[in-house]
């Protein structure tokens, strides 16, 4: 780290504070692991999103405990949780709320929708029409909802975990690229290993499995943690590394990569911001007051995979955005 003596002292003090304030978030993992088996990466990315103020797009087949994961997270931080099943007949009012007429006094009153919660699980977001997707994504971006002529701020922290089912495309509405860019992370949830599957069988094969998840933190502590994350030190070399990774998705030839014919669009400046924020949150969870290049590399694939649009040539060669991002990560050296 190329930091001055005073900066190093500040980082040491910040690390001491972070080591104390990050402990409840490590306890959250312990609490959730009482229920979940083999989803360490999903739990970690949920905490990164929660701490960095970003949202998650989760892709995985049904039955991989996505709903259980977010409901367990809500219990561990003692906050509100809403699960929304997106369907083709869903209306924006079903999500954000509407005005209800009261004939007794001839006035309209606001009936708030389920979006007014701290944690939202938007199940199968690609099954809802564009208007509903836009209503959700506007709330995610602006952190507020307009009903009639009134605007209502959403409670903080506010985390949306939207799921997509990759195996059924009938009756779905593809999320536009501009909308998927609103998600900080796209996480792929895979099947558990054989040993994990056996543990799931032993733990969950009951008619009514019950687990005692203790609340170990609060929304107020999360907001305090975010203020500390804003102070996490990012060295200039690490900043250049972040910028190079994102720029390589736009102009790969400038970095000696022959990927120009495979990439239609690269990551936007939002990718640069989100990758830095996610790396800061990762450092916080590790109890550090500074970001390492490994923090960036660990989260780069989940930040960039849904922001790199491939061409028809790439599809013809069975190249995915994930494989292209992985090639960029392997090519650009860490500082």
mmCIF file of C-alpha atoms in Angstrom:
data_model
loop_
_atom_site.group_PDB
_atom_site.id
_atom_site.type_symbol
_atom_site.label_atom_id
_atom_site.label_comp_id
_atom_site.label_asym_id
_atom_site.label_seq_id
_atom_site.Cartn_x
_atom_site.Cartn_y
_atom_site.Cartn_z
ATOM 1 C CA UNK A 1 0.000 0.000 0.000
ATOM 2 C CA UNK A 2 1.463 3.317 -1.061
ATOM 3 C CA UNK A 3 0.074 5.428 1.765
ATOM 4 C CA UNK A 4 1.660 8.151 3.872
ATOM 5 C CA UNK A 5 2.367 7.686 7.571
ATOM 6 C CA UNK A 6 -0.708 9.706 8.631
ATOM 7 C CA UNK A 7 -2.875 7.762 6.188
ATOM 8 C CA UNK A 8 -1.569 4.483 7.569
ATOM 9 C CA UNK A 9 -2.459 5.631 11.081
ATOM 10 C CA UNK A 10 -5.966 6.521 9.920
ATOM 11 C CA UNK A 11 -6.322 3.119 8.239
ATOM 12 C CA UNK A 12 -5.144 1.354 11.412
ATOM 13 C CA UNK A 13 -7.735 3.226 13.494
ATOM 14 C CA UNK A 14 -10.442 2.538 10.903
ATOM 15 C CA UNK A 15 -9.486 -1.159 10.869
ATOM 16 C CA UNK A 16 -9.862 -1.272 14.644
ATOM 17 C CA UNK A 17 -13.365 0.225 14.418
ATOM 18 C CA UNK A 18 -14.357 -2.026 11.526
ATOM 19 C CA UNK A 19 -13.116 -5.138 13.306
ATOM 20 C CA UNK A 20 -15.538 -4.363 16.127
ATOM 21 C CA UNK A 21 -18.527 -3.281 14.020
ATOM 22 C CA UNK A 22 -18.212 -6.112 11.484
ATOM 23 C CA UNK A 23 -18.565 -8.821 14.143
ATOM 24 C CA UNK A 24 -22.412 -8.846 14.078
ATOM 25 C CA UNK A 25 -22.314 -9.459 10.324
ATOM 26 C CA UNK A 26 -20.079 -12.480 10.794
ATOM 27 C CA UNK A 27 -22.618 -13.666 13.367
ATOM 28 C CA UNK A 28 -25.350 -13.291 10.734
ATOM 29 C CA UNK A 29 -23.547 -15.914 8.648
ATOM 30 C CA UNK A 30 -23.463 -18.249 11.667
ATOM 31 C CA UNK A 31 -27.186 -17.748 12.259
ATOM 32 C CA UNK A 32 -28.142 -18.316 8.610
ATOM 33 C CA UNK A 33 -25.946 -21.421 8.394
ATOM 34 C CA UNK A 34 -28.235 -23.057 10.951
ATOM 35 C CA UNK A 35 -30.787 -23.201 8.143
ATOM 36 C CA UNK A 36 -28.903 -23.032 4.849
ATOM 37 C CA UNK A 37 -26.467 -25.625 3.598
ATOM 38 C CA UNK A 38 -23.875 -24.969 0.926
ATOM 39 C CA UNK A 39 -24.884 -21.442 -0.074
ATOM 40 C CA UNK A 40 -21.943 -19.553 1.414
ATOM 41 C CA UNK A 41 -21.414 -17.436 -1.702
ATOM 42 C CA UNK A 42 -25.091 -16.403 -1.861
ATOM 43 C CA UNK A 43 -25.093 -15.397 1.820
ATOM 44 C CA UNK A 44 -21.850 -13.458 1.372
ATOM 45 C CA UNK A 45 -23.179 -11.592 -1.682
ATOM 46 C CA UNK A 46 -26.403 -10.757 0.188
ATOM 47 C CA UNK A 47 -24.335 -9.163 2.954
ATOM 48 C CA UNK A 48 -22.195 -7.295 0.413
ATOM 49 C CA UNK A 49 -25.336 -5.907 -1.223
ATOM 50 C CA UNK A 50 -26.857 -5.006 2.124
ATOM 51 C CA UNK A 51 -23.732 -3.170 3.286
ATOM 52 C CA UNK A 52 -22.934 -1.506 -0.041
ATOM 53 C CA UNK A 53 -26.512 -0.388 -0.702
ATOM 54 C CA UNK A 54 -26.842 -2.489 -3.862
ATOM 55 C CA UNK A 55 -29.394 -5.022 -5.100
ATOM 56 C CA UNK A 56 -28.979 -8.624 -6.223
ATOM 57 C CA UNK A 57 -30.197 -10.492 -9.282
ATOM 58 C CA UNK A 58 -30.184 -14.210 -8.473
ATOM 59 C CA UNK A 59 -30.337 -16.869 -11.168
ATOM 60 C CA UNK A 60 -30.995 -20.459 -10.185
ATOM 61 C CA UNK A 61 -33.435 -23.301 -10.634
ATOM 62 C CA UNK A 62 -36.321 -23.667 -8.136
ATOM 63 C CA UNK A 63 -35.651 -25.337 -4.801
ATOM 64 C CA UNK A 64 -32.201 -23.909 -4.043
ATOM 65 C CA UNK A 65 -33.327 -22.043 -0.877
ATOM 66 C CA UNK A 66 -33.334 -18.535 -2.325
ATOM 67 C CA UNK A 67 -36.484 -17.597 -0.377
ATOM 68 C CA UNK A 68 -35.158 -19.266 2.771
ATOM 69 C CA UNK A 69 -31.909 -17.322 2.464
ATOM 70 C CA UNK A 70 -33.501 -13.879 2.391
ATOM 71 C CA UNK A 71 -36.106 -14.679 5.066
ATOM 72 C CA UNK A 72 -33.316 -15.977 7.324
ATOM 73 C CA UNK A 73 -31.347 -12.769 6.690
ATOM 74 C CA UNK A 74 -34.383 -10.713 7.691
ATOM 75 C CA UNK A 75 -34.715 -12.643 10.954
ATOM 76 C CA UNK A 76 -31.019 -12.241 11.718
ATOM 77 C CA UNK A 77 -31.216 -8.430 11.431
ATOM 78 C CA UNK A 78 -34.656 -8.067 13.028
ATOM 79 C CA UNK A 79 -36.324 -6.282 10.133
ATOM 80 C CA UNK A 80 -39.244 -6.507 7.718
ATOM 81 C CA UNK A 81 -39.312 -8.970 4.836
ATOM 82 C CA UNK A 82 -41.720 -9.287 1.901
ATOM 83 C CA UNK A 83 -41.830 -12.010 -0.730
ATOM 84 C CA UNK A 84 -43.464 -10.985 -4.012
ATOM 85 C CA UNK A 85 -44.408 -13.648 -6.553
ATOM 86 C CA UNK A 86 -44.229 -11.949 -9.933
ATOM 87 C CA UNK A 87 -46.862 -13.115 -12.456
ATOM 88 C CA UNK A 88 -47.963 -11.908 -15.918
ATOM 89 C CA UNK A 89 -51.154 -10.341 -14.495
ATOM 90 C CA UNK A 90 -49.383 -8.348 -11.767
ATOM 91 C CA UNK A 91 -49.992 -4.581 -11.794
ATOM 92 C CA UNK A 92 -47.688 -1.787 -10.546
ATOM 93 C CA UNK A 93 -50.292 -0.958 -7.872
ATOM 94 C CA UNK A 94 -49.918 -4.512 -6.498
ATOM 95 C CA UNK A 95 -46.298 -3.645 -5.821
ATOM 96 C CA UNK A 96 -46.118 0.003 -4.783
ATOM 97 C CA UNK A 97 -49.688 0.577 -3.569
ATOM 98 C CA UNK A 98 -52.568 2.764 -4.737
ATOM 99 C CA UNK A 99 -55.141 5.371 -3.747
ATOM 100 C CA UNK A 100 -58.269 3.966 -2.104
ATOM 101 C CA UNK A 101 -61.512 5.944 -2.093
ATOM 102 C CA UNK A 102 -63.277 6.344 1.243
ATOM 103 C CA UNK A 103 -66.952 7.100 0.569
ATOM 104 C CA UNK A 104 -67.700 8.052 4.183
ATOM 105 C CA UNK A 105 -65.645 11.244 3.925
ATOM 106 C CA UNK A 106 -65.275 11.352 0.103
ATOM 107 C CA UNK A 107 -61.472 11.336 0.152
ATOM 108 C CA UNK A 108 -58.695 9.199 -1.269
ATOM 109 C CA UNK A 109 -56.218 7.613 1.139
ATOM 110 C CA UNK A 110 -52.898 5.983 0.301
ATOM 111 C CA UNK A 111 -52.748 2.207 0.648
ATOM 112 C CA UNK A 112 -49.045 1.347 0.658
ATOM 113 C CA UNK A 113 -47.912 -1.789 -1.138
ATOM 114 C CA UNK A 114 -45.459 -4.512 -0.095
ATOM 115 C CA UNK A 115 -42.509 -2.577 -1.540
ATOM 116 C CA UNK A 116 -42.471 -0.645 1.755
ATOM 117 C CA UNK A 117 -40.231 -3.121 3.519
ATOM 118 C CA UNK A 118 -36.504 -3.433 4.221
ATOM 119 C CA UNK A 119 -35.892 -6.726 2.432
ATOM 120 C CA UNK A 120 -37.759 -7.647 -0.747
ATOM 121 C CA UNK A 121 -37.645 -10.999 -2.514
ATOM 122 C CA UNK A 122 -38.930 -10.450 -6.055
ATOM 123 C CA UNK A 123 -39.517 -14.046 -7.123
ATOM 124 C CA UNK A 124 -39.245 -14.694 -10.885
ATOM 125 C CA UNK A 125 -39.023 -11.018 -11.811
ATOM 126 C CA UNK A 126 -38.955 -11.889 -15.516
ATOM 127 C CA UNK A 127 -42.526 -13.229 -15.326
ATOM 128 C CA UNK A 128 -43.939 -9.728 -14.745
ATOM 129 C CA UNK A 129 -44.669 -7.276 -17.598
ATOM 130 C CA UNK A 130 -42.486 -4.257 -18.276
ATOM 131 C CA UNK A 131 -44.581 -1.767 -16.273
ATOM 132 C CA UNK A 132 -44.208 -3.809 -13.077
ATOM 133 C CA UNK A 133 -40.490 -4.334 -13.654
ATOM 134 C CA UNK A 134 -40.091 -0.581 -14.176
ATOM 135 C CA UNK A 135 -42.000 0.198 -10.962
ATOM 136 C CA UNK A 136 -39.681 -2.079 -8.982
ATOM 137 C CA UNK A 137 -36.508 -0.839 -10.632
ATOM 138 C CA UNK A 138 -37.499 2.801 -10.123
ATOM 139 C CA UNK A 139 -37.967 2.123 -6.412
ATOM 140 C CA UNK A 140 -34.556 0.400 -6.349
ATOM 141 C CA UNK A 141 -32.804 3.331 -8.016
ATOM 142 C CA UNK A 142 -34.585 6.315 -6.464
ATOM 143 C CA UNK A 143 -35.267 4.759 -3.033
ATOM 144 C CA UNK A 144 -38.708 6.334 -3.176
ATOM 145 C CA UNK A 145 -42.205 5.632 -4.546
ATOM 146 C CA UNK A 146 -44.805 8.020 -5.929
ATOM 147 C CA UNK A 147 -48.480 7.189 -5.349
ATOM 148 C CA UNK A 148 -50.855 9.737 -6.822
ATOM 149 C CA UNK A 149 -49.287 13.124 -6.118
ATOM 150 C CA UNK A 150 -47.381 12.060 -3.003
ATOM 151 C CA UNK A 151 -43.824 10.764 -2.863
ATOM 152 C CA UNK A 152 -42.825 8.407 -0.079
ATOM 153 C CA UNK A 153 -39.217 7.549 0.824
ATOM 154 C CA UNK A 154 -38.487 3.866 1.329
ATOM 155 C CA UNK A 155 -37.154 2.593 4.646
ATOM 156 C CA UNK A 156 -33.403 2.114 4.924
ATOM 157 C CA UNK A 157 -31.699 -0.258 4.540
ATOM 158 C CA UNK A 158 -33.552 -1.362 1.409
ATOM 159 C CA UNK A 159 -32.415 -4.516 -0.396
ATOM 160 C CA UNK A 160 -34.105 -6.154 -3.370
ATOM 161 C CA UNK A 161 -33.177 -9.726 -4.169
ATOM 162 C CA UNK A 162 -34.764 -10.581 -7.533
ATOM 163 C CA UNK A 163 -34.724 -14.137 -8.856
ATOM 164 C CA UNK A 164 -34.819 -15.474 -12.396
ATOM 165 C CA UNK A 165 -35.580 -19.034 -13.388
ATOM 166 C CA UNK A 166 -33.170 -20.032 -16.175
ATOM 167 C CA UNK A 167 -35.015 -23.188 -17.262
ATOM 168 C CA UNK A 168 -38.450 -21.833 -18.242
ATOM 169 C CA UNK A 169 -38.674 -19.088 -20.846
ATOM 170 C CA UNK A 170 -42.330 -19.556 -21.776
ATOM 171 C CA UNK A 171 -44.453 -16.724 -20.407
ATOM 172 C CA UNK A 172 -41.463 -14.610 -19.380
ATOM 173 C CA UNK A 173 -40.455 -11.033 -20.187
ATOM 174 C CA UNK A 174 -36.730 -10.601 -20.698
ATOM 175 C CA UNK A 175 -35.236 -7.910 -18.462
ATOM 176 C CA UNK A 176 -33.804 -5.123 -20.657
ATOM 177 C CA UNK A 177 -30.065 -4.555 -20.359
ATOM 178 C CA UNK A 178 -30.613 -1.022 -19.023
ATOM 179 C CA UNK A 179 -32.669 -2.473 -16.180
ATOM 180 C CA UNK A 180 -30.301 -5.295 -15.255
ATOM 181 C CA UNK A 181 -27.605 -2.614 -14.943
ATOM 182 C CA UNK A 182 -29.477 -1.366 -11.847
ATOM 183 C CA UNK A 183 -28.484 -4.530 -9.997
ATOM 184 C CA UNK A 184 -25.134 -4.336 -8.238
ATOM 185 C CA UNK A 185 -24.528 -8.092 -8.420
ATOM 186 C CA UNK A 186 -25.765 -11.003 -10.474
ATOM 187 C CA UNK A 187 -25.234 -14.249 -8.576
ATOM 188 C CA UNK A 188 -25.564 -17.715 -10.085
ATOM 189 C CA UNK A 189 -26.861 -20.251 -7.538
ATOM 190 C CA UNK A 190 -25.842 -23.820 -8.340
ATOM 191 C CA UNK A 191 -26.814 -27.225 -7.007
ATOM 192 C CA UNK A 192 -25.236 -28.354 -3.711
ATOM 193 C CA UNK A 193 -22.538 -31.037 -3.628
ATOM 194 C CA UNK A 194 -23.340 -34.626 -2.631
ATOM 195 C CA UNK A 195 -22.219 -34.119 0.988
ATOM 196 C CA UNK A 196 -24.221 -30.889 1.213
ATOM 197 C CA UNK A 197 -27.272 -32.626 -0.253
ATOM 198 C CA UNK A 198 -26.981 -35.342 2.392
ATOM 199 C CA UNK A 199 -26.816 -32.720 5.137
ATOM 200 C CA UNK A 200 -29.885 -30.994 3.661
ATOM 201 C CA UNK A 201 -31.731 -34.323 3.795
ATOM 202 C CA UNK A 202 -30.806 -34.877 7.437
ATOM 203 C CA UNK A 203 -31.664 -31.324 8.469
ATOM 204 C CA UNK A 204 -34.808 -30.611 6.434
ATOM 205 C CA UNK A 205 -36.641 -33.925 5.961
ATOM 206 C CA UNK A 206 -39.305 -33.078 8.532
ATOM 207 C CA UNK A 207 -42.909 -32.026 8.024
ATOM 208 C CA UNK A 208 -42.292 -28.761 9.910
ATOM 209 C CA UNK A 209 -38.589 -28.005 10.309
ATOM 210 C CA UNK A 210 -38.005 -25.194 12.818
ATOM 211 C CA UNK A 211 -34.878 -23.148 13.434
ATOM 212 C CA UNK A 212 -34.187 -20.574 16.102
ATOM 213 C CA UNK A 213 -32.486 -17.694 14.285
ATOM 214 C CA UNK A 214 -31.476 -14.919 16.670
ATOM 215 C CA UNK A 215 -31.483 -11.254 15.642
ATOM 216 C CA UNK A 216 -27.839 -10.179 15.982
ATOM 217 C CA UNK A 217 -27.996 -6.695 14.449
ATOM 218 C CA UNK A 218 -30.446 -3.938 13.552
ATOM 219 C CA UNK A 219 -31.146 -1.559 10.660
ATOM 220 C CA UNK A 220 -29.478 1.225 12.647
ATOM 221 C CA UNK A 221 -26.254 -0.798 12.942
ATOM 222 C CA UNK A 222 -26.360 -1.482 9.195
ATOM 223 C CA UNK A 223 -26.571 2.235 8.434
ATOM 224 C CA UNK A 224 -23.682 2.876 10.863
ATOM 225 C CA UNK A 225 -21.664 0.177 9.077
ATOM 226 C CA UNK A 226 -22.349 1.870 5.736
ATOM 227 C CA UNK A 227 -20.876 5.104 7.078
ATOM 228 C CA UNK A 228 -17.703 3.215 8.015
ATOM 229 C CA UNK A 229 -17.592 1.532 4.599
ATOM 230 C CA UNK A 230 -17.574 4.977 2.983
ATOM 231 C CA UNK A 231 -14.286 5.621 4.827
ATOM 232 C CA UNK A 232 -12.568 2.398 3.702
ATOM 233 C CA UNK A 233 -9.276 3.260 1.991
ATOM 234 C CA UNK A 234 -8.842 2.422 -1.690
ATOM 235 C CA UNK A 235 -5.259 2.838 -2.873
ATOM 236 C CA UNK A 236 -4.658 4.552 -6.204
ATOM 237 C CA UNK A 237 -3.236 1.353 -7.703
ATOM 238 C CA UNK A 238 -6.426 -0.519 -6.758
ATOM 239 C CA UNK A 239 -8.503 2.289 -8.292
ATOM 240 C CA UNK A 240 -6.566 1.919 -11.551
ATOM 241 C CA UNK A 241 -7.124 -1.847 -11.430
ATOM 242 C CA UNK A 242 -10.901 -1.350 -11.117
ATOM 243 C CA UNK A 243 -10.948 1.123 -14.011
ATOM 244 C CA UNK A 244 -8.806 -1.152 -16.190
ATOM 245 C CA UNK A 245 -11.133 -4.117 -15.628
ATOM 246 C CA UNK A 246 -14.195 -2.110 -16.645
ATOM 247 C CA UNK A 247 -12.459 -0.353 -19.556
ATOM 248 C CA UNK A 248 -11.282 -3.722 -20.866
ATOM 249 C CA UNK A 249 -14.941 -4.699 -21.338
ATOM 250 C CA UNK A 250 -15.385 -1.664 -23.628
ATOM 251 C CA UNK A 251 -12.084 -1.495 -25.523
ATOM 252 C CA UNK A 252 -10.436 -4.920 -25.090
ATOM 253 C CA UNK A 253 -7.959 -4.272 -27.918
ATOM 254 C CA UNK A 254 -6.343 -1.506 -25.850
ATOM 255 C CA UNK A 255 -5.409 -4.182 -23.300
ATOM 256 C CA UNK A 256 -4.156 -6.749 -25.801
ATOM 257 C CA UNK A 257 -7.366 -8.811 -25.777
ATOM 258 C CA UNK A 258 -8.896 -10.065 -29.014
ATOM 259 C CA UNK A 259 -12.472 -9.829 -27.810
ATOM 260 C CA UNK A 260 -13.785 -6.890 -29.845
ATOM 261 C CA UNK A 261 -15.999 -9.028 -32.097
ATOM 262 C CA UNK A 262 -17.505 -10.811 -29.094
ATOM 263 C CA UNK A 263 -18.551 -7.766 -27.015
ATOM 264 C CA UNK A 264 -21.479 -5.605 -28.076
ATOM 265 C CA UNK A 265 -21.524 -3.342 -25.021
ATOM 266 C CA UNK A 266 -19.209 -3.174 -22.033
ATOM 267 C CA UNK A 267 -19.701 -2.093 -18.446
ATOM 268 C CA UNK A 268 -20.998 1.412 -17.732
ATOM 269 C CA UNK A 269 -19.527 3.825 -15.148
ATOM 270 C CA UNK A 270 -22.088 2.329 -12.754
ATOM 271 C CA UNK A 271 -20.048 -0.882 -12.981
ATOM 272 C CA UNK A 272 -16.921 0.976 -11.830
ATOM 273 C CA UNK A 273 -18.781 2.518 -8.888
ATOM 274 C CA UNK A 274 -20.486 -0.741 -7.895
ATOM 275 C CA UNK A 275 -17.288 -2.786 -8.115
ATOM 276 C CA UNK A 276 -15.526 -0.302 -5.810
ATOM 277 C CA UNK A 277 -18.423 -0.262 -3.326
ATOM 278 C CA UNK A 278 -18.667 -4.055 -3.336
ATOM 279 C CA UNK A 279 -14.904 -4.348 -2.741
ATOM 280 C CA UNK A 280 -15.201 -1.913 0.194
ATOM 281 C CA UNK A 281 -18.020 -3.996 1.688
ATOM 282 C CA UNK A 282 -15.922 -7.128 1.211
ATOM 283 C CA UNK A 283 -13.031 -5.494 3.074
ATOM 284 C CA UNK A 284 -15.427 -4.510 5.877
ATOM 285 C CA UNK A 285 -16.663 -8.097 6.237
ATOM 286 C CA UNK A 286 -13.040 -9.213 6.466
ATOM 287 C CA UNK A 287 -12.437 -6.672 9.262
ATOM 288 C CA UNK A 288 -10.116 -4.435 7.218
ATOM 289 C CA UNK A 289 -10.051 -0.679 6.700
ATOM 290 C CA UNK A 290 -8.521 -0.935 3.223
ATOM 291 C CA UNK A 291 -9.339 -2.660 -0.072
ATOM 292 C CA UNK A 292 -6.968 -5.215 -1.585
ATOM 293 C CA UNK A 293 -6.840 -6.197 -5.281
ATOM 294 C CA UNK A 294 -8.178 -9.613 -4.219
ATOM 295 C CA UNK A 295 -11.358 -7.917 -2.910
ATOM 296 C CA UNK A 296 -11.888 -6.487 -6.394
ATOM 297 C CA UNK A 297 -11.111 -9.728 -8.206
ATOM 298 C CA UNK A 298 -13.379 -11.771 -5.926
ATOM 299 C CA UNK A 299 -16.435 -9.682 -6.808
ATOM 300 C CA UNK A 300 -15.633 -8.582 -10.369
ATOM 301 C CA UNK A 301 -17.413 -11.486 -12.072
ATOM 302 C CA UNK A 302 -20.685 -10.932 -10.194
ATOM 303 C CA UNK A 303 -20.535 -7.173 -10.827
ATOM 304 C CA UNK A 304 -19.698 -7.428 -14.546
ATOM 305 C CA UNK A 305 -21.350 -10.601 -15.869
ATOM 306 C CA UNK A 306 -24.747 -8.935 -16.476
ATOM 307 C CA UNK A 307 -23.230 -5.715 -17.796
ATOM 308 C CA UNK A 308 -21.283 -7.208 -20.695
ATOM 309 C CA UNK A 309 -23.542 -7.795 -23.703
ATOM 310 C CA UNK A 310 -22.212 -10.361 -26.163
ATOM 311 C CA UNK A 311 -22.612 -10.315 -29.958
ATOM 312 C CA UNK A 312 -24.149 -12.937 -32.221
ATOM 313 C CA UNK A 313 -20.607 -14.052 -33.062
ATOM 314 C CA UNK A 314 -19.984 -14.814 -29.389
ATOM 315 C CA UNK A 315 -23.233 -16.810 -29.158
ATOM 316 C CA UNK A 316 -22.226 -18.766 -32.255
ATOM 317 C CA UNK A 317 -18.953 -19.659 -30.524
ATOM 318 C CA UNK A 318 -20.783 -20.553 -27.272
ATOM 319 C CA UNK A 319 -19.054 -17.693 -25.493
ATOM 320 C CA UNK A 320 -20.919 -16.171 -22.564
ATOM 321 C CA UNK A 321 -20.444 -12.850 -20.819
ATOM 322 C CA UNK A 322 -19.121 -14.749 -17.788
ATOM 323 C CA UNK A 323 -16.411 -16.477 -19.837
ATOM 324 C CA UNK A 324 -15.403 -13.161 -21.417
ATOM 325 C CA UNK A 325 -15.169 -11.428 -18.026
ATOM 326 C CA UNK A 326 -13.137 -14.373 -16.690
ATOM 327 C CA UNK A 327 -10.708 -14.015 -19.602
ATOM 328 C CA UNK A 328 -10.315 -10.300 -18.821
ATOM 329 C CA UNK A 329 -9.689 -11.079 -15.146
ATOM 330 C CA UNK A 330 -7.042 -13.657 -16.052
ATOM 331 C CA UNK A 331 -5.359 -11.287 -18.515
ATOM 332 C CA UNK A 332 -5.112 -8.053 -16.506
ATOM 333 C CA UNK A 333 -2.590 -8.471 -13.689
ATOM 334 C CA UNK A 334 -3.459 -7.511 -10.141
ATOM 335 C CA UNK A 335 -1.311 -4.651 -8.753
#
